CSV table of C-alpha atoms in Angstrom, one decimal:
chain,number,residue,atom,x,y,z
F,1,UNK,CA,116.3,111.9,90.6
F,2,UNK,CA,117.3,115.7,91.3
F,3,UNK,CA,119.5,116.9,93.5
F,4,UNK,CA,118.0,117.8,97.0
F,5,UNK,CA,118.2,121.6,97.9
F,6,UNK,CA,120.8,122.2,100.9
F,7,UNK,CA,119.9,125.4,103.1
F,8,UNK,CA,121.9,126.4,105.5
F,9,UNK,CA,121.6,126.9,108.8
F,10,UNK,CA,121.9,130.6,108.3
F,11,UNK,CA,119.2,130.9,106.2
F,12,UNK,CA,117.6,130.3,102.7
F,13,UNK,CA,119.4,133.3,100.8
F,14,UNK,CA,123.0,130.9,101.4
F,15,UNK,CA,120.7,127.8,99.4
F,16,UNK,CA,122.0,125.9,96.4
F,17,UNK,CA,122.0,123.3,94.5
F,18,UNK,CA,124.4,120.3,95.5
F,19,UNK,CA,124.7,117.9,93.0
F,20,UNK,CA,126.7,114.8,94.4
F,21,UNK,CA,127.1,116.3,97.9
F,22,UNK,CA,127.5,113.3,99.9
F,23,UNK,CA,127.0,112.7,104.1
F,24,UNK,CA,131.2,112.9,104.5
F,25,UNK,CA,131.1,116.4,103.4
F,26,UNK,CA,127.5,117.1,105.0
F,27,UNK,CA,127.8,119.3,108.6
F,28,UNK,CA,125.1,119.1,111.2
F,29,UNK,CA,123.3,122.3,111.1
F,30,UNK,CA,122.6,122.3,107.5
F,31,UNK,CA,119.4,121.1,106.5
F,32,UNK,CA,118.0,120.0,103.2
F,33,UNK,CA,114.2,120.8,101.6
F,34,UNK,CA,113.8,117.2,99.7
F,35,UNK,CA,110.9,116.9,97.2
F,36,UNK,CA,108.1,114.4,97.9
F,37,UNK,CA,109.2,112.2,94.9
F,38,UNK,CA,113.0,112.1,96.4
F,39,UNK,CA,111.8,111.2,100.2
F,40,UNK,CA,109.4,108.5,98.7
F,41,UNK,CA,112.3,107.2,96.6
F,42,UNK,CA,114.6,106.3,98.9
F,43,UNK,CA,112.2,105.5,102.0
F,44,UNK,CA,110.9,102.7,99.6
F,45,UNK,CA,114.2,101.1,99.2
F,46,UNK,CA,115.9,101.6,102.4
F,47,UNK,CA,112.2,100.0,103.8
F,48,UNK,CA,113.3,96.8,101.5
F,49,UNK,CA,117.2,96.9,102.4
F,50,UNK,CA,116.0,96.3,105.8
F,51,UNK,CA,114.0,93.5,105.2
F,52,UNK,CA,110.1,94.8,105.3
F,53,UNK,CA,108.0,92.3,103.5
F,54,UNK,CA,107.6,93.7,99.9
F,55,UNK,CA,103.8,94.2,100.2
F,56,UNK,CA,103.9,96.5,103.2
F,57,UNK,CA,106.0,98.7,102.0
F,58,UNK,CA,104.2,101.2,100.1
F,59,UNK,CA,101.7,102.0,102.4
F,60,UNK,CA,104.7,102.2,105.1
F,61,UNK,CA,107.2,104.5,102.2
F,62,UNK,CA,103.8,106.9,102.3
F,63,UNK,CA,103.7,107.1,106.2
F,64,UNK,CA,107.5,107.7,106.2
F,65,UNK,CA,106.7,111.0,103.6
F,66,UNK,CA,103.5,111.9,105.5
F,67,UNK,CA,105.7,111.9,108.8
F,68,UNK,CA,108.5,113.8,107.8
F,69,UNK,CA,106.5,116.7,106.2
F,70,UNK,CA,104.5,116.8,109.5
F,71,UNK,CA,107.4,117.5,111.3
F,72,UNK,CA,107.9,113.9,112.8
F,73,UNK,CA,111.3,112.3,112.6
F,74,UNK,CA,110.1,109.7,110.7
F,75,UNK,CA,113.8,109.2,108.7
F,76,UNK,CA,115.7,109.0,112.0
F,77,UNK,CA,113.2,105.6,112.4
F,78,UNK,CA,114.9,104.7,109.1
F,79,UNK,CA,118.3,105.4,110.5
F,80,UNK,CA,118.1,103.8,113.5
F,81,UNK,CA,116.7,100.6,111.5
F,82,UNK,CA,113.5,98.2,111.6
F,83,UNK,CA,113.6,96.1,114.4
F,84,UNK,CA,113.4,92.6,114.4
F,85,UNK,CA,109.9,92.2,115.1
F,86,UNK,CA,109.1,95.1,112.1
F,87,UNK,CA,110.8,92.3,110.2
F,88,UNK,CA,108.8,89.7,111.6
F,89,UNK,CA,105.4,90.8,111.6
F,90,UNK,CA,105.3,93.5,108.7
F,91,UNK,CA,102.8,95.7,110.6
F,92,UNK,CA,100.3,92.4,111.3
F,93,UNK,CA,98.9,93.3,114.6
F,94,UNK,CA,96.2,90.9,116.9
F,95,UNK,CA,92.8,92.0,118.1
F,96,UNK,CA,92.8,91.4,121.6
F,97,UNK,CA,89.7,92.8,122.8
F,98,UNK,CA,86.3,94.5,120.8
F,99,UNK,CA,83.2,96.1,121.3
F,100,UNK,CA,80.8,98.6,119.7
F,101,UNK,CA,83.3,101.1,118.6
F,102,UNK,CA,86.1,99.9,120.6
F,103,UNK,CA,89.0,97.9,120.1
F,104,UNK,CA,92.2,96.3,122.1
F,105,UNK,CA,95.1,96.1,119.9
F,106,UNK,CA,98.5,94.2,119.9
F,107,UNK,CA,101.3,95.3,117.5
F,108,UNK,CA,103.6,93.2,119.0
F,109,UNK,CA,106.5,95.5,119.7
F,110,UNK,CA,106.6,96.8,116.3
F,111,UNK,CA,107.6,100.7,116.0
F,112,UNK,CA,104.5,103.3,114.8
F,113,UNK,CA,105.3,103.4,111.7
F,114,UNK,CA,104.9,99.8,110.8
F,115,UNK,CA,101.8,99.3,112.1
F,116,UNK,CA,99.8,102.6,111.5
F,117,UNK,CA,98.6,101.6,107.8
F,118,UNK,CA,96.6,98.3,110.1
F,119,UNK,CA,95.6,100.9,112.6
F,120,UNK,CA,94.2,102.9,110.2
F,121,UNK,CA,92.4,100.3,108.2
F,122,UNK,CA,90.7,98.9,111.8
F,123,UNK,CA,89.4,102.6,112.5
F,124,UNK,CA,87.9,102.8,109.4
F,125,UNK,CA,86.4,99.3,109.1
F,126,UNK,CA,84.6,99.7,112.5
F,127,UNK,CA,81.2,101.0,112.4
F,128,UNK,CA,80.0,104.2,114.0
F,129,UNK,CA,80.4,107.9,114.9
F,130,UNK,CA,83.1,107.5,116.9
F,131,UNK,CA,85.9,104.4,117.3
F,132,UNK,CA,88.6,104.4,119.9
F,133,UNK,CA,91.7,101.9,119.5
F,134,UNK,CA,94.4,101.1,122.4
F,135,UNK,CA,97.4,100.7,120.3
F,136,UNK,CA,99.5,98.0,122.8
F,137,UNK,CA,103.0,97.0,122.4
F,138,UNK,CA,104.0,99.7,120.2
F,139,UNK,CA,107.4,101.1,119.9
F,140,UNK,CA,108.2,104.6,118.8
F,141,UNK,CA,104.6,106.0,119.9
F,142,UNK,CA,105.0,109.3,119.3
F,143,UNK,CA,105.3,108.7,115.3
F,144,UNK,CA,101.6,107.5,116.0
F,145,UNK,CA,100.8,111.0,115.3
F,146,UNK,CA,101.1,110.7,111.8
F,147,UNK,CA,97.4,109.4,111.7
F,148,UNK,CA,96.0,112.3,112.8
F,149,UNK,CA,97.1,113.9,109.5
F,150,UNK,CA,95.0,110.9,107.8
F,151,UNK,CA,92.0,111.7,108.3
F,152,UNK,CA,91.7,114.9,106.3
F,153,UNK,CA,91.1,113.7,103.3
F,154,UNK,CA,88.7,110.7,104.3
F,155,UNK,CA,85.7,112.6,105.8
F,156,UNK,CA,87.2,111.8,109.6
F,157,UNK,CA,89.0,113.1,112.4
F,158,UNK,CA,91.5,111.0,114.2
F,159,UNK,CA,93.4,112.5,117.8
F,160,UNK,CA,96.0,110.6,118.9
F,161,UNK,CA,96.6,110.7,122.5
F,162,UNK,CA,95.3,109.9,126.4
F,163,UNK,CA,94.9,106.9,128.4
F,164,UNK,CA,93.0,103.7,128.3
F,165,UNK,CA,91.3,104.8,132.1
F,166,UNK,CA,90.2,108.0,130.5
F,167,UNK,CA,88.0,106.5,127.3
F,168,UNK,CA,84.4,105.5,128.2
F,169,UNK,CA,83.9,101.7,126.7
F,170,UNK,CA,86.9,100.5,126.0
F,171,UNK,CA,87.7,96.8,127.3
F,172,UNK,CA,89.9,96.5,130.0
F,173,UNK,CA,93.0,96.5,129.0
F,174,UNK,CA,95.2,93.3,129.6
F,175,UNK,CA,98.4,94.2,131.8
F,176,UNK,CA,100.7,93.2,129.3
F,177,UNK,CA,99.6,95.8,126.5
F,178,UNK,CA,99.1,98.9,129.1
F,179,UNK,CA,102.2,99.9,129.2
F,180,UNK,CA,104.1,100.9,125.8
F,181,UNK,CA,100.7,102.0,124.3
F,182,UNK,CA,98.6,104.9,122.6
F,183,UNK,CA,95.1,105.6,122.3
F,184,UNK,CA,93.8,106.6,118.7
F,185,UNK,CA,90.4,107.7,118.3
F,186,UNK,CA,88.3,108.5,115.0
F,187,UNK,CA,85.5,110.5,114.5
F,188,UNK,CA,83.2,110.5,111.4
F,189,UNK,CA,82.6,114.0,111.0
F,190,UNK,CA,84.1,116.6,108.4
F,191,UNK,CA,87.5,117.9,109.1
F,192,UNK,CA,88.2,121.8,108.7
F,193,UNK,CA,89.9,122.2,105.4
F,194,UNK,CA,92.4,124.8,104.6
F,195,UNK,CA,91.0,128.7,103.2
F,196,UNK,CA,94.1,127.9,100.2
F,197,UNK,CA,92.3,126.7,97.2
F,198,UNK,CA,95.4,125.3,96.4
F,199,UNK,CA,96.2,123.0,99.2
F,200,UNK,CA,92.2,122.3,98.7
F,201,UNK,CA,93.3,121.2,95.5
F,202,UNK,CA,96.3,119.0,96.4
F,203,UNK,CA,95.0,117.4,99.4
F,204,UNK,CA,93.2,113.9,98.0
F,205,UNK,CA,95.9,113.6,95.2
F,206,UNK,CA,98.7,113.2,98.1
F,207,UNK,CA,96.6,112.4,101.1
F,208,UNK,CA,97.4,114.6,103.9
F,209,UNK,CA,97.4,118.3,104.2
F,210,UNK,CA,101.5,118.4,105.4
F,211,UNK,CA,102.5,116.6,101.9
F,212,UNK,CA,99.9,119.4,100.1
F,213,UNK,CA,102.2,121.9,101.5
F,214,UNK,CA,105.2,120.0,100.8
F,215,UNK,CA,104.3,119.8,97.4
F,216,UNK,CA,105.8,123.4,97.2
F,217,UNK,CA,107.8,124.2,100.0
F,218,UNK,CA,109.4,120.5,100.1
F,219,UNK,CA,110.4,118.5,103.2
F,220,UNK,CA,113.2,119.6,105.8
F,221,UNK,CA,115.7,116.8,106.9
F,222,UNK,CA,119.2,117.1,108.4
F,223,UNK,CA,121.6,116.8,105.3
F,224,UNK,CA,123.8,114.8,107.2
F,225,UNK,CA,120.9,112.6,107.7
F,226,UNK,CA,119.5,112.2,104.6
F,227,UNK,CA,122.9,111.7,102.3
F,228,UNK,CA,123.5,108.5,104.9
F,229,UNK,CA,120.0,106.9,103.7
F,230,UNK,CA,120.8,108.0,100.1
F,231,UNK,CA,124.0,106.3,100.1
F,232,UNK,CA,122.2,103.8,102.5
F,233,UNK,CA,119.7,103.0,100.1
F,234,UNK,CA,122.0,102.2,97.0
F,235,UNK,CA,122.3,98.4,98.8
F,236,UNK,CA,118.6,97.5,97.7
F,237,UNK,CA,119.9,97.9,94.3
F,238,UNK,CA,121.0,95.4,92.0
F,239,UNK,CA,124.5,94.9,91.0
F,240,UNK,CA,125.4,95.4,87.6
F,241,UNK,CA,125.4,92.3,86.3
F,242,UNK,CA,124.7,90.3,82.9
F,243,UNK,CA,121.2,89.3,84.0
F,244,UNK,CA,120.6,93.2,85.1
F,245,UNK,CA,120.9,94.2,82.2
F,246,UNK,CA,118.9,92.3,80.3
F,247,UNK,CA,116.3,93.6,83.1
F,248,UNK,CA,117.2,97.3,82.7
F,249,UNK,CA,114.4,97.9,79.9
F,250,UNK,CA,114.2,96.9,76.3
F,251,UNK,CA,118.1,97.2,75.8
F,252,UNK,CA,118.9,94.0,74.0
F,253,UNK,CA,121.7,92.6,75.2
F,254,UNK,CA,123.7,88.8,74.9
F,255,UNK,CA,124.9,85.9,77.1
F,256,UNK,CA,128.0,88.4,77.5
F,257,UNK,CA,126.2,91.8,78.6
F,258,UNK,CA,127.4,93.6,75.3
F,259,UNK,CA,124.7,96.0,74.0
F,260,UNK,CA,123.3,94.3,70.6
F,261,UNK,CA,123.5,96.4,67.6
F,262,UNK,CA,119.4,98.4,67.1
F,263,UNK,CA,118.2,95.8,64.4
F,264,UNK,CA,115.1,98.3,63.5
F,265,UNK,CA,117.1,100.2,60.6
F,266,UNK,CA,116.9,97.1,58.9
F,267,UNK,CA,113.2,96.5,59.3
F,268,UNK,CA,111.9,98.9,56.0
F,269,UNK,CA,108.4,99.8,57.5
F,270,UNK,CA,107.3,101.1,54.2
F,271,UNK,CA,107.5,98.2,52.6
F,272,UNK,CA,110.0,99.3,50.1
F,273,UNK,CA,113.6,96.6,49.7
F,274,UNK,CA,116.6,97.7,50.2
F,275,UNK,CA,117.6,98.2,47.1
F,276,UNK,CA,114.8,99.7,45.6
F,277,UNK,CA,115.7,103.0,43.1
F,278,UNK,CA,113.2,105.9,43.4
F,279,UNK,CA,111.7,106.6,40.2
F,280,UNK,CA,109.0,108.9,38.9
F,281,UNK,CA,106.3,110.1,41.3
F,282,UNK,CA,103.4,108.3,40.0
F,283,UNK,CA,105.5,104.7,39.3
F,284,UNK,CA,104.3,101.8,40.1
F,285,UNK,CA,106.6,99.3,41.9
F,286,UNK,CA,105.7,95.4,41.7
F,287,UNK,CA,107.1,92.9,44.3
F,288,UNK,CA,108.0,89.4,43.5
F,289,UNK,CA,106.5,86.6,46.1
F,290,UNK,CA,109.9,86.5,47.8
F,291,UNK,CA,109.8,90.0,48.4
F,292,UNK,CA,106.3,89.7,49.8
């Protein structure tokens, strides 16, 4: 992985490269511009240090990136932890209420970010022109936002915002889930894409138009912040350790751990022994049966 470019608070003329700059030597009004590849990196395994079931993880590690380049401070999430019931549940949420393009949800106290990918997959699964979802239970609401940056690239547009009184046709909303919640609504129509052809370009490889951009400019994060999760993030790698490193590729290596010698400059791939002597250009050599 590269290093991360540090700016300074002063401005981009005082940038450069920091190879090995850690968080203990990392002052609060610096910032770093991370690439997309680095923020994905270590999202992914600080989202499996903390114990998010393995197969929620990606679409989670993309929210975390799509967040952060959108300005939301999707790596403080990170820092301050999964909670216990991100743990539990994994971003499973409970219908608790449907009709025609409506829908009551339960995410069960998890925080946004967890339970967006299941938001978004509802939205799209209802039919209709329009579907509106009360998100209940859900901590960290304002990350919510991310979604509306998911749409762009899908053929929909998806506000995030207002109250359950305010939407025409949703269920009544139980007590329990009124408070602590967020209204999400998605519209089938085509979204306004950007004038850059470029950006046009980028936009369904990386799924939102705030990683297109990022693509270039990279993603701003607190350097303080972000060498913490990097150093953070070592702990959902494995210890060096015999049966690591006979993981760790096609390395061949014994019981021990010591490296085994590269056998293939004894494997003759021309078919010619060992001890075979060059002769003339045009000789023929014969092989006994052994030698076959």
């Amino acid at each position: 992985m590269t290093s991360a470019t540090l700016t300074a608070a002063s401005g981009p003329e005082d940038a450069a490269d920091r190879l090995g700059r850690t968080w203990h030597n990392a002052s609060g009004g610096e910032t770093l511009r991370l690439s997309p590849r680095e923020l994905r990196l270590v999202a992914e395994r600080l989202l499996q240090a903390q114990g998010l079931a393995l197969g929620a993880v990606p679409a989670v590690r993309d929210l975390v990136l799509h967040a952060q380049a959108a300005g939301l401070p999707a790596l403080r999430l990170l820092a301050d932890r999964l909670t216990d019931a991100d743990r539990t549940h994994s971003g499973r949420v409970e219908i608790v209420a449907e009709d025609t393009g409506a829908l009551i949800v339960d995410c069960l106290g998890q925080s946004a970010l967890v339970v967006a990918p299941a938001l978004l997959d509802l939205l799209q699964a209802e039919p209709g022109a329009r579907v509106a979802l009360w998100a209940g239970r859900i901590e960290r609401a304002a990350l919510t936002a991310v979604l509306e940056h998911q749409g762009t690239d899908r053929g929909v547009v998806i506000t995030v915002g207002g109250t359950a009184d305010t939407e025409p046709g949703l269920p009544a909303v139980p007590a329990e889930l009124a408070d602590r919640g967020v209204l999400v609504v998605m519209e089938r129509r085509a979204h306004e894409l950007p004038d850059d052809p470029e950006l046009r370009r980028l936009l369904p490889l990386v799924g939102s138009l705030p990683a297109a951009r990022a693509v270039h400019q990279g993603i701003e994060a607190p350097a303080d912040l972000w060498w913490s999760l990097f150093e953070e993030s070592a702990s959902a790698l494995s210890a060096e350790s015999v049966t690591s490193l006979k993981h760790a590729g096609a390395t061949a290596v014994d019981d021990n751990g010591v490296i085994e010698p590269d056998l293939t400059d004894d494997v003759d791939f021309l078919g010619v022994p060992a001890d075979h002597t060059p002769g003339d250009a045009g000789a023929t050599t014969t092989y006994s049966e052994e030698q076959r």
